[in-house]
Amino acid sequence: MEKRLRFSAKLRTTSSLLLLILLSSIDCLMSLDPGDKPSLGKALFFYIEKPRTLAYTYEVRSSEEIGAPFPQNPQRNIPLQYANPAHACTKIQPTHGNVVLIERGECSFAKKALMASKAGARFALITDSAAGTDDWIDMVGDGTAQKSDIPVAYLPGVSGRRIREHLMYGDERITVTIPLNYTSMLLSDIPRKPPWELW
């Protein structure tokens, strides 16, 4: 009985210590200057309308450090195309008001955004389909005054890879609604996230 009481007291002490550590950590985070906190951009969503195999809601993170703000109202039925060349570090083929999917790497995010804008894109999504992970990347400027006049966002590679495969080998054109405005939708009409993304 005495051993049980001692164990119970130790357990309570350990629990209290863990709670204090947790509260202390939260307090430290709350006291940080906003400039010290890592920023991954504003969370936004877009919806693939077609094809049905990709018809899900995708989360992206915008970067106003390298591009313009996203519009408030959803832009519907916009074709999505793959950049050519894929990394968009040099002039890419015309995009004629489409959303363009660009691969990460080989040059700065700012350069890619500028190339997309010069090619006539309405929006640019940058991804890392080679890695194919669900990691988020903070898209920052390259230290120059370069900034695109179109909205730019980062799409995790796990979804970027699937979209890229369809753009390269699929028959049906991809069309999207971007950004998705949840406030104007019924709960029952909100499309689900893709099953391959972590929740």
PDB file of N, CA and C in Angstrom, residues 75-161:
ATOM      1  N   GLN A  75     -11.428  32.038 -59.047  1.00  0.00           N
ATOM      2  CA  GLN A  75     -11.325  32.062 -60.509  1.00  0.00           C
ATOM      3  C   GLN A  75     -11.582  30.629 -60.979  1.00  0.00           C
ATOM      4  N   ARG A  76     -12.628  30.434 -61.754  1.00  0.00           N
ATOM      5  CA  ARG A  76     -13.075  29.080 -62.093  1.00  0.00           C
ATOM      6  C   ARG A  76     -12.670  28.638 -63.496  1.00  0.00           C
ATOM      7  N   ASN A  77     -12.600  27.313 -63.632  1.00  0.00           N
ATOM      8  CA  ASN A  77     -12.385  26.671 -64.936  1.00  0.00           C
ATOM      9  C   ASN A  77     -11.112  27.166 -65.631  1.00  0.00           C
ATOM     10  N   ILE A  78     -10.041  27.292 -64.864  1.00  0.00           N
ATOM     11  CA  ILE A  78      -8.758  27.737 -65.430  1.00  0.00           C
ATOM     12  C   ILE A  78      -7.892  26.521 -65.737  1.00  0.00           C
ATOM     13  N   PRO A  79      -7.409  26.401 -66.961  1.00  0.00           N
ATOM     14  CA  PRO A  79      -6.527  25.274 -67.298  1.00  0.00           C
ATOM     15  C   PRO A  79      -5.219  25.327 -66.506  1.00  0.00           C
ATOM     16  N   LEU A  80      -4.746  24.149 -66.125  1.00  0.00           N
ATOM     17  CA  LEU A  80      -3.462  24.010 -65.434  1.00  0.00           C
ATOM     18  C   LEU A  80      -2.494  23.324 -66.383  1.00  0.00           C
ATOM     19  N   GLN A  81      -1.328  23.905 -66.581  1.00  0.00           N
ATOM     20  CA  GLN A  81      -0.348  23.301 -67.482  1.00  0.00           C
ATOM     21  C   GLN A  81       1.017  23.205 -66.817  1.00  0.00           C
ATOM     22  N   TYR A  82       1.836  22.306 -67.343  1.00  0.00           N
ATOM     23  CA  TYR A  82       3.182  22.076 -66.815  1.00  0.00           C
ATOM     24  C   TYR A  82       4.151  23.009 -67.526  1.00  0.00           C
ATOM     25  N   ALA A  83       5.016  23.658 -66.762  1.00  0.00           N
ATOM     26  CA  ALA A  83       5.984  24.590 -67.352  1.00  0.00           C
ATOM     27  C   ALA A  83       6.944  23.862 -68.284  1.00  0.00           C
ATOM     28  N   ASN A  84       7.295  24.537 -69.357  1.00  0.00           N
ATOM     29  CA  ASN A  84       8.271  23.994 -70.311  1.00  0.00           C
ATOM     30  C   ASN A  84       9.258  25.106 -70.678  1.00  0.00           C
ATOM     31  N   PRO A  85      10.520  25.025 -70.162  1.00  0.00           N
ATOM     32  CA  PRO A  85      11.112  23.979 -69.325  1.00  0.00           C
ATOM     33  C   PRO A  85      10.538  23.966 -67.907  1.00  0.00           C
ATOM     34  N   ALA A  86      10.614  22.791 -67.279  1.00  0.00           N
ATOM     35  CA  ALA A  86       9.925  22.533 -66.016  1.00  0.00           C
ATOM     36  C   ALA A  86      10.355  23.426 -64.859  1.00  0.00           C
ATOM     37  N   HIS A  87      11.644  23.812 -64.800  1.00  0.00           N
ATOM     38  CA  HIS A  87      12.130  24.619 -63.674  1.00  0.00           C
ATOM     39  C   HIS A  87      11.931  26.119 -63.885  1.00  0.00           C
ATOM     40  N   ALA A  88      11.550  26.507 -65.086  1.00  0.00           N
ATOM     41  CA  ALA A  88      11.236  27.909 -65.401  1.00  0.00           C
ATOM     42  C   ALA A  88      12.331  28.887 -64.982  1.00  0.00           C
ATOM     43  N   CYS A  89      13.572  28.498 -65.196  1.00  0.00           N
ATOM     44  CA  CYS A  89      14.694  29.397 -64.890  1.00  0.00           C
ATOM     45  C   CYS A  89      15.061  30.247 -66.102  1.00  0.00           C
ATOM     46  N   THR A  90      14.523  29.873 -67.248  1.00  0.00           N
ATOM     47  CA  THR A  90      14.668  30.646 -68.483  1.00  0.00           C
ATOM     48  C   THR A  90      13.266  30.842 -69.052  1.00  0.00           C
ATOM     49  N   LYS A  91      13.181  31.497 -70.166  1.00  0.00           N
ATOM     50  CA  LYS A  91      11.885  31.757 -70.797  1.00  0.00           C
ATOM     51  C   LYS A  91      11.123  30.452 -71.007  1.00  0.00           C
ATOM     52  N   ILE A  92       9.833  30.433 -70.609  1.00  0.00           N
ATOM     53  CA  ILE A  92       9.015  29.230 -70.795  1.00  0.00           C
ATOM     54  C   ILE A  92       7.984  29.453 -71.897  1.00  0.00           C
ATOM     55  N   GLN A  93       7.415  28.347 -72.365  1.00  0.00           N
ATOM     56  CA  GLN A  93       6.398  28.440 -73.413  1.00  0.00           C
ATOM     57  C   GLN A  93       5.195  29.231 -72.903  1.00  0.00           C
ATOM     58  N   PRO A  94       4.492  29.943 -73.787  1.00  0.00           N
ATOM     59  CA  PRO A  94       3.348  30.769 -73.378  1.00  0.00           C
ATOM     60  C   PRO A  94       2.304  29.976 -72.594  1.00  0.00           C
ATOM     61  N   THR A  95       1.708  30.635 -71.605  1.00  0.00           N
ATOM     62  CA  THR A  95       0.708  29.978 -70.760  1.00  0.00           C
ATOM     63  C   THR A  95      -0.693  30.573 -70.915  1.00  0.00           C
ATOM     64  N   HIS A  96      -0.817  31.717 -71.580  1.00  0.00           N
ATOM     65  CA  HIS A  96      -2.116  32.286 -71.977  1.00  0.00           C
ATOM     66  C   HIS A  96      -3.174  32.308 -70.875  1.00  0.00           C
ATOM     67  N   GLY A  97      -2.865  32.881 -69.735  1.00  0.00           N
ATOM     68  CA  GLY A  97      -3.859  33.027 -68.668  1.00  0.00           C
ATOM     69  C   GLY A  97      -4.128  31.773 -67.866  1.00  0.00           C
ATOM     70  N   ASN A  98      -3.293  30.767 -68.008  1.00  0.00           N
ATOM     71  CA  ASN A  98      -3.472  29.513 -67.273  1.00  0.00           C
ATOM     72  C   ASN A  98      -2.767  29.549 -65.922  1.00  0.00           C
ATOM     73  N   VAL A  99      -2.986  28.489 -65.147  1.00  0.00           N
ATOM     74  CA  VAL A  99      -2.171  28.227 -63.957  1.00  0.00           C
ATOM     75  C   VAL A  99      -1.005  27.377 -64.435  1.00  0.00           C
ATOM     76  N   VAL A 100       0.212  27.721 -64.033  1.00  0.00           N
ATOM     77  CA  VAL A 100       1.375  26.957 -64.486  1.00  0.00           C
ATOM     78  C   VAL A 100       2.032  26.269 -63.291  1.00  0.00           C
ATOM     79  N   LEU A 101       2.327  24.978 -63.453  1.00  0.00           N
ATOM     80  CA  LEU A 101       3.007  24.188 -62.422  1.00  0.00           C
ATOM     81  C   LEU A 101       4.498  24.171 -62.731  1.00  0.00           C
ATOM     82  N   ILE A 102       5.299  24.616 -61.774  1.00  0.00           N
ATOM     83  CA  ILE A 102       6.750  24.770 -61.956  1.00  0.00           C
ATOM     84  C   ILE A 102       7.490  23.917 -60.931  1.00  0.00           C
ATOM     85  N   GLU A 103       8.605  23.342 -61.354  1.00  0.00           N
ATOM     86  CA  GLU A 103       9.416  22.535 -60.441  1.00  0.00           C
ATOM     87  C   GLU A 103      10.378  23.405 -59.630  1.00  0.00           C
ATOM     88  N   ARG A 104      10.566  23.024 -58.374  1.00  0.00           N
ATOM     89  CA  ARG A 104      11.520  23.687 -57.493  1.00  0.00           C
ATOM     90  C   ARG A 104      12.954  23.352 -57.933  1.00  0.00           C
ATOM     91  N   GLY A 105      13.894  24.286 -57.680  1.00  0.00           N
ATOM     92  CA  GLY A 105      15.307  24.009 -57.923  1.00  0.00           C
ATOM     93  C   GLY A 105      15.890  24.738 -59.116  1.00  0.00           C
ATOM     94  N   GLU A 106      17.231  24.814 -59.150  1.00  0.00           N
ATOM     95  CA  GLU A 106      18.047  25.365 -60.239  1.00  0.00           C
ATOM     96  C   GLU A 106      18.091  26.885 -60.312  1.00  0.00           C
ATOM     97  N   CYS A 107      17.114  27.576 -59.719  1.00  0.00           N
ATOM     98  CA  CYS A 107      17.153  29.042 -59.640  1.00  0.00           C
ATOM     99  C   CYS A 107      16.217  29.480 -58.520  1.00  0.00           C
ATOM    100  N   SER A 108      16.170  30.770 -58.258  1.00  0.00           N
ATOM    101  CA  SER A 108      15.368  31.279 -57.140  1.00  0.00           C
ATOM    102  C   SER A 108      13.871  31.206 -57.437  1.00  0.00           C
ATOM    103  N   PHE A 109      13.084  31.213 -56.364  1.00  0.00           N
ATOM    104  CA  PHE A 109      11.627  31.235 -56.507  1.00  0.00           C
ATOM    105  C   PHE A 109      11.187  32.507 -57.231  1.00  0.00           C
ATOM    106  N   ALA A 110      11.857  33.619 -56.924  1.00  0.00           N
ATOM    107  CA  ALA A 110      11.515  34.896 -57.550  1.00  0.00           C
ATOM    108  C   ALA A 110      11.701  34.830 -59.065  1.00  0.00           C
ATOM    109  N   LYS A 111      12.788  34.192 -59.513  1.00  0.00           N
ATOM    110  CA  LYS A 111      13.059  34.046 -60.949  1.00  0.00           C
ATOM    111  C   LYS A 111      11.957  33.239 -61.625  1.00  0.00           C
ATOM    112  N   LYS A 112      11.546  32.146 -60.994  1.00  0.00           N
ATOM    113  CA  LYS A 112      10.494  31.294 -61.549  1.00  0.00           C
ATOM    114  C   LYS A 112       9.184  32.073 -61.694  1.00  0.00           C
ATOM    115  N   ALA A 113       8.863  32.833 -60.635  1.00  0.00           N
ATOM    116  CA  ALA A 113       7.633  33.621 -60.649  1.00  0.00           C
ATOM    117  C   ALA A 113       7.649  34.654 -61.770  1.00  0.00           C
ATOM    118  N   LEU A 114       8.798  35.287 -61.980  1.00  0.00           N
ATOM    119  CA  LEU A 114       8.928  36.273 -63.060  1.00  0.00           C
ATOM    120  C   LEU A 114       8.783  35.631 -64.434  1.00  0.00           C
ATOM    121  N   MET A 115       9.393  34.461 -64.618  1.00  0.00           N
ATOM    122  CA  MET A 115       9.293  33.754 -65.896  1.00  0.00           C
ATOM    123  C   MET A 115       7.845  33.354 -66.194  1.00  0.00           C
ATOM    124  N   ALA A 116       7.119  32.937 -65.146  1.00  0.00           N
ATOM    125  CA  ALA A 116       5.711  32.560 -65.319  1.00  0.00           C
ATOM    126  C   ALA A 116       4.880  33.768 -65.733  1.00  0.00           C
ATOM    127  N   SER A 117       5.134  34.897 -65.082  1.00  0.00           N
ATOM    128  CA  SER A 117       4.415  36.126 -65.403  1.00  0.00           C
ATOM    129  C   SER A 117       4.693  36.574 -66.839  1.00  0.00           C
ATOM    130  N   LYS A 118       5.956  36.524 -67.243  1.00  0.00           N
ATOM    131  CA  LYS A 118       6.327  36.935 -68.603  1.00  0.00           C
ATOM    132  C   LYS A 118       5.712  36.032 -69.666  1.00  0.00           C
ATOM    133  N   ALA A 119       5.434  34.772 -69.283  1.00  0.00           N
ATOM    134  CA  ALA A 119       4.838  33.825 -70.236  1.00  0.00           C
ATOM    135  C   ALA A 119       3.321  33.968 -70.317  1.00  0.00           C
ATOM    136  N   GLY A 120       2.751  34.846 -69.477  1.00  0.00           N
ATOM    137  CA  GLY A 120       1.313  35.088 -69.534  1.00  0.00           C
ATOM    138  C   GLY A 120       0.480  34.286 -68.558  1.00  0.00           C
ATOM    139  N   ALA A 121       1.117  33.649 -67.570  1.00  0.00           N
ATOM    140  CA  ALA A 121       0.364  32.858 -66.588  1.00  0.00           C
ATOM    141  C   ALA A 121      -0.488  33.762 -65.703  1.00  0.00           C
ATOM    142  N   ARG A 122      -1.615  33.225 -65.242  1.00  0.00           N
ATOM    143  CA  ARG A 122      -2.451  33.962 -64.303  1.00  0.00           C
ATOM    144  C   ARG A 122      -2.044  33.666 -62.854  1.00  0.00           C
ATOM    145  N   PHE A 123      -1.626  32.424 -62.617  1.00  0.00           N
ATOM    146  CA  PHE A 123      -1.137  31.981 -61.307  1.00  0.00           C
ATOM    147  C   PHE A 123       0.032  31.038 -61.532  1.00  0.00           C
ATOM    148  N   ALA A 124       0.920  30.941 -60.532  1.00  0.00           N
ATOM    149  CA  ALA A 124       2.023  29.975 -60.592  1.00  0.00           C
ATOM    150  C   ALA A 124       2.022  29.126 -59.331  1.00  0.00           C
ATOM    151  N   LEU A 125       2.145  27.813 -59.519  1.00  0.00           N
ATOM    152  CA  LEU A 125       2.286  26.877 -58.406  1.00  0.00           C
ATOM    153  C   LEU A 125       3.663  26.242 -58.517  1.00  0.00           C
ATOM    154  N   ILE A 126       4.444  26.327 -57.461  1.00  0.00           N
ATOM    155  CA  ILE A 126       5.781  25.731 -57.453  1.00  0.00           C
ATOM    156  C   ILE A 126       5.742  24.487 -56.575  1.00  0.00           C
ATOM    157  N   THR A 127       6.338  23.405 -57.052  1.00  0.00           N
ATOM    158  CA  THR A 127       6.294  22.131 -56.335  1.00  0.00           C
ATOM    159  C   THR A 127       7.639  21.426 -56.428  1.00  0.00           C
ATOM    160  N   ASP A 128       7.760  20.313 -55.710  1.00  0.00           N
ATOM    161  CA  ASP A 128       8.969  19.486 -55.761  1.00  0.00           C
ATOM    162  C   ASP A 128       8.530  18.049 -56.012  1.00  0.00           C
ATOM    163  N   SER A 129       8.123  17.773 -57.243  1.00  0.00           N
ATOM    164  CA  SER A 129       7.599  16.442 -57.562  1.00  0.00           C
ATOM    165  C   SER A 129       8.683  15.373 -57.511  1.00  0.00           C
ATOM    166  N   ALA A 130       9.942  15.767 -57.673  1.00  0.00           N
ATOM    167  CA  ALA A 130      11.041  14.796 -57.602  1.00  0.00           C
ATOM    168  C   ALA A 130      11.147  14.224 -56.191  1.00  0.00           C
ATOM    169  N   ALA A 131      11.026  15.087 -55.179  1.00  0.00           N
ATOM    170  CA  ALA A 131      11.066  14.623 -53.786  1.00  0.00           C
ATOM    171  C   ALA A 131       9.765  13.924 -53.422  1.00  0.00           C
ATOM    172  N   GLY A 132       8.647  14.473 -53.887  1.00  0.00           N
ATOM    173  CA  GLY A 132       7.345  13.852 -53.645  1.00  0.00           C
ATOM    174  C   GLY A 132       6.937  13.784 -52.189  1.00  0.00           C
ATOM    175  N   THR A 133       7.396  14.736 -51.369  1.00  0.00           N
ATOM    176  CA  THR A 133       7.072  14.719 -49.938  1.00  0.00           C
ATOM    177  C   THR A 133       5.911  15.659 -49.634  1.00  0.00           C
ATOM    178  N   ASP A 134       5.454  15.615 -48.376  1.00  0.00           N
ATOM    179  CA  ASP A 134       4.397  16.532 -47.954  1.00  0.00           C
ATOM    180  C   ASP A 134       4.971  17.735 -47.200  1.00  0.00           C
ATOM    181  N   ASP A 135       6.276  17.980 -47.360  1.00  0.00           N
ATOM    182  CA  ASP A 135       6.936  19.103 -46.680  1.00  0.00           C
ATOM    183  C   ASP A 135       6.511  20.444 -47.277  1.00  0.00           C
ATOM    184  N   TRP A 136       6.470  21.458 -46.410  1.00  0.00           N
ATOM    185  CA  TRP A 136       6.207  22.820 -46.857  1.00  0.00           C
ATOM    186  C   TRP A 136       7.533  23.565 -46.998  1.00  0.00           C
ATOM    187  N   ILE A 137       7.612  24.406 -48.001  1.00  0.00           N
ATOM    188  CA  ILE A 137       8.808  25.215 -48.243  1.00  0.00           C
ATOM    189  C   ILE A 137       8.430  26.686 -48.123  1.00  0.00           C
ATOM    190  N   ASP A 138       9.233  27.437 -47.392  1.00  0.00           N
ATOM    191  CA  ASP A 138       9.008  28.874 -47.258  1.00  0.00           C
ATOM    192  C   ASP A 138       9.639  29.577 -48.455  1.00  0.00           C
ATOM    193  N   MET A 139       8.815  30.074 -49.356  1.00  0.00           N
ATOM    194  CA  MET A 139       9.327  30.713 -50.577  1.00  0.00           C
ATOM    195  C   MET A 139       9.644  32.183 -50.296  1.00  0.00           C
ATOM    196  N   VAL A 140      10.923  32.468 -50.157  1.00  0.00           N
ATOM    197  CA  VAL A 140      11.366  33.831 -49.852  1.00  0.00           C
ATOM    198  C   VAL A 140      12.021  34.455 -51.080  1.00  0.00           C
ATOM    199  N   GLY A 141      12.198  35.770 -51.022  1.00  0.00           N
ATOM    200  CA  GLY A 141      12.845  36.479 -52.115  1.00  0.00           C
ATOM    201  C   GLY A 141      14.318  36.124 -52.221  1.00  0.00           C
ATOM    202  N   ASP A 142      14.938  36.566 -53.308  1.00  0.00           N
ATOM    203  CA  ASP A 142      16.343  36.220 -53.548  1.00  0.00           C
ATOM    204  C   ASP A 142      17.302  37.359 -53.211  1.00  0.00           C
ATOM    205  N   GLY A 143      16.811  38.338 -52.457  1.00  0.00           N
ATOM    206  CA  GLY A 143      17.677  39.450 -52.061  1.00  0.00           C
ATOM    207  C   GLY A 143      17.697  40.587 -53.060  1.00  0.00           C
ATOM    208  N   THR A 144      17.009  40.414 -54.175  1.00  0.00           N
ATOM    209  CA  THR A 144      16.907  41.487 -55.169  1.00  0.00           C
ATOM    210  C   THR A 144      15.511  42.090 -55.081  1.00  0.00           C
ATOM    211  N   ALA A 145      15.252  43.068 -55.920  1.00  0.00           N
ATOM    212  CA  ALA A 145      13.931  43.704 -55.927  1.00  0.00           C
ATOM    213  C   ALA A 145      12.950  42.950 -56.820  1.00  0.00           C
ATOM    214  N   GLN A 146      13.378  41.789 -57.325  1.00  0.00           N
ATOM    215  CA  GLN A 146      12.522  41.031 -58.247  1.00  0.00           C
ATOM    216  C   GLN A 146      11.251  40.552 -57.555  1.00  0.00           C
ATOM    217  N   LYS A 147      10.108  40.850 -58.155  1.00  0.00           N
ATOM    218  CA  LYS A 147       8.828  40.378 -57.638  1.00  0.00           C
ATOM    219  C   LYS A 147       7.860  40.254 -58.801  1.00  0.00           C
ATOM    220  N   SER A 148       7.164  39.141 -58.844  1.00  0.00           N
ATOM    221  CA  SER A 148       6.226  38.897 -59.935  1.00  0.00           C
ATOM    222  C   SER A 148       4.922  39.658 -59.704  1.00  0.00           C
ATOM    223  N   ASP A 149       4.203  39.938 -60.783  1.00  0.00           N
ATOM    224  CA  ASP A 149       2.912  40.611 -60.648  1.00  0.00           C
ATOM    225  C   ASP A 149       1.749  39.621 -60.661  1.00  0.00           C
ATOM    226  N   ILE A 150       2.042  38.320 -60.534  1.00  0.00           N
ATOM    227  CA  ILE A 150       0.986  37.308 -60.440  1.00  0.00           C
ATOM    228  C   ILE A 150       1.107  36.578 -59.098  1.00  0.00           C
ATOM    229  N   PRO A 151      -0.011  36.013 -58.581  1.00  0.00           N
ATOM    230  CA  PRO A 151       0.058  35.250 -57.334  1.00  0.00           C
ATOM    231  C   PRO A 151       0.856  33.959 -57.511  1.00  0.00           C
ATOM    232  N   VAL A 152       1.642  33.620 -56.486  1.00  0.00           N
ATOM    233  CA  VAL A 152       2.500  32.426 -56.515  1.00  0.00           C
ATOM    234  C   VAL A 152       2.301  31.656 -55.211  1.00  0.00           C
ATOM    235  N   ALA A 153       2.241  30.327 -55.304  1.00  0.00           N
ATOM    236  CA  ALA A 153       2.062  29.507 -54.102  1.00  0.00           C
ATOM    237  C   ALA A 153       2.869  28.224 -54.210  1.00  0.00           C
ATOM    238  N   TYR A 154       3.141  27.613 -53.050  1.00  0.00           N
ATOM    239  CA  TYR A 154       3.874  26.345 -53.006  1.00  0.00           C
ATOM    240  C   TYR A 154       2.903  25.199 -52.771  1.00  0.00           C
ATOM    241  N   LEU A 155       3.034  24.159 -53.596  1.00  0.00           N
ATOM    242  CA  LEU A 155       2.234  22.938 -53.486  1.00  0.00           C
ATOM    243  C   LEU A 155       3.164  21.799 -53.086  1.00  0.00           C
ATOM    244  N   PRO A 156       2.884  21.082 -51.979  1.00  0.00           N
ATOM    245  CA  PRO A 156       3.766  19.977 -51.589  1.00  0.00           C
ATOM    246  C   PRO A 156       3.955  18.954 -52.710  1.00  0.00           C
ATOM    247  N   GLY A 157       5.154  18.385 -52.758  1.00  0.00           N
ATOM    248  CA  GLY A 157       5.526  17.472 -53.833  1.00  0.00           C
ATOM    249  C   GLY A 157       4.693  16.217 -53.929  1.00  0.00           C
ATOM    250  N   VAL A 158       4.093  15.787 -52.809  1.00  0.00           N
ATOM    251  CA  VAL A 158       3.283  14.569 -52.834  1.00  0.00           C
ATOM    252  C   VAL A 158       2.096  14.723 -53.784  1.00  0.00           C
ATOM    253  N   SER A 159       1.514  15.916 -53.843  1.00  0.00           N
ATOM    254  CA  SER A 159       0.431  16.181 -54.795  1.00  0.00           C
ATOM    255  C   SER A 159       0.980  16.674 -56.126  1.00  0.00           C
ATOM    256  N   GLY A 160       2.069  17.448 -56.058  1.00  0.00           N
ATOM    257  CA  GLY A 160       2.694  17.934 -57.289  1.00  0.00           C
ATOM    258  C   GLY A 160       3.087  16.799 -58.213  1.00  0.00           C
ATOM    259  N   ARG A 161       3.577  15.704 -57.648  1.00  0.00           N
ATOM    260  CA  ARG A 161       4.004  14.556 -58.453  1.00  0.00           C
ATOM    261  C   ARG A 161       2.827  13.937 -59.210  1.00  0.00           C
TER     262      ARG A 161
END
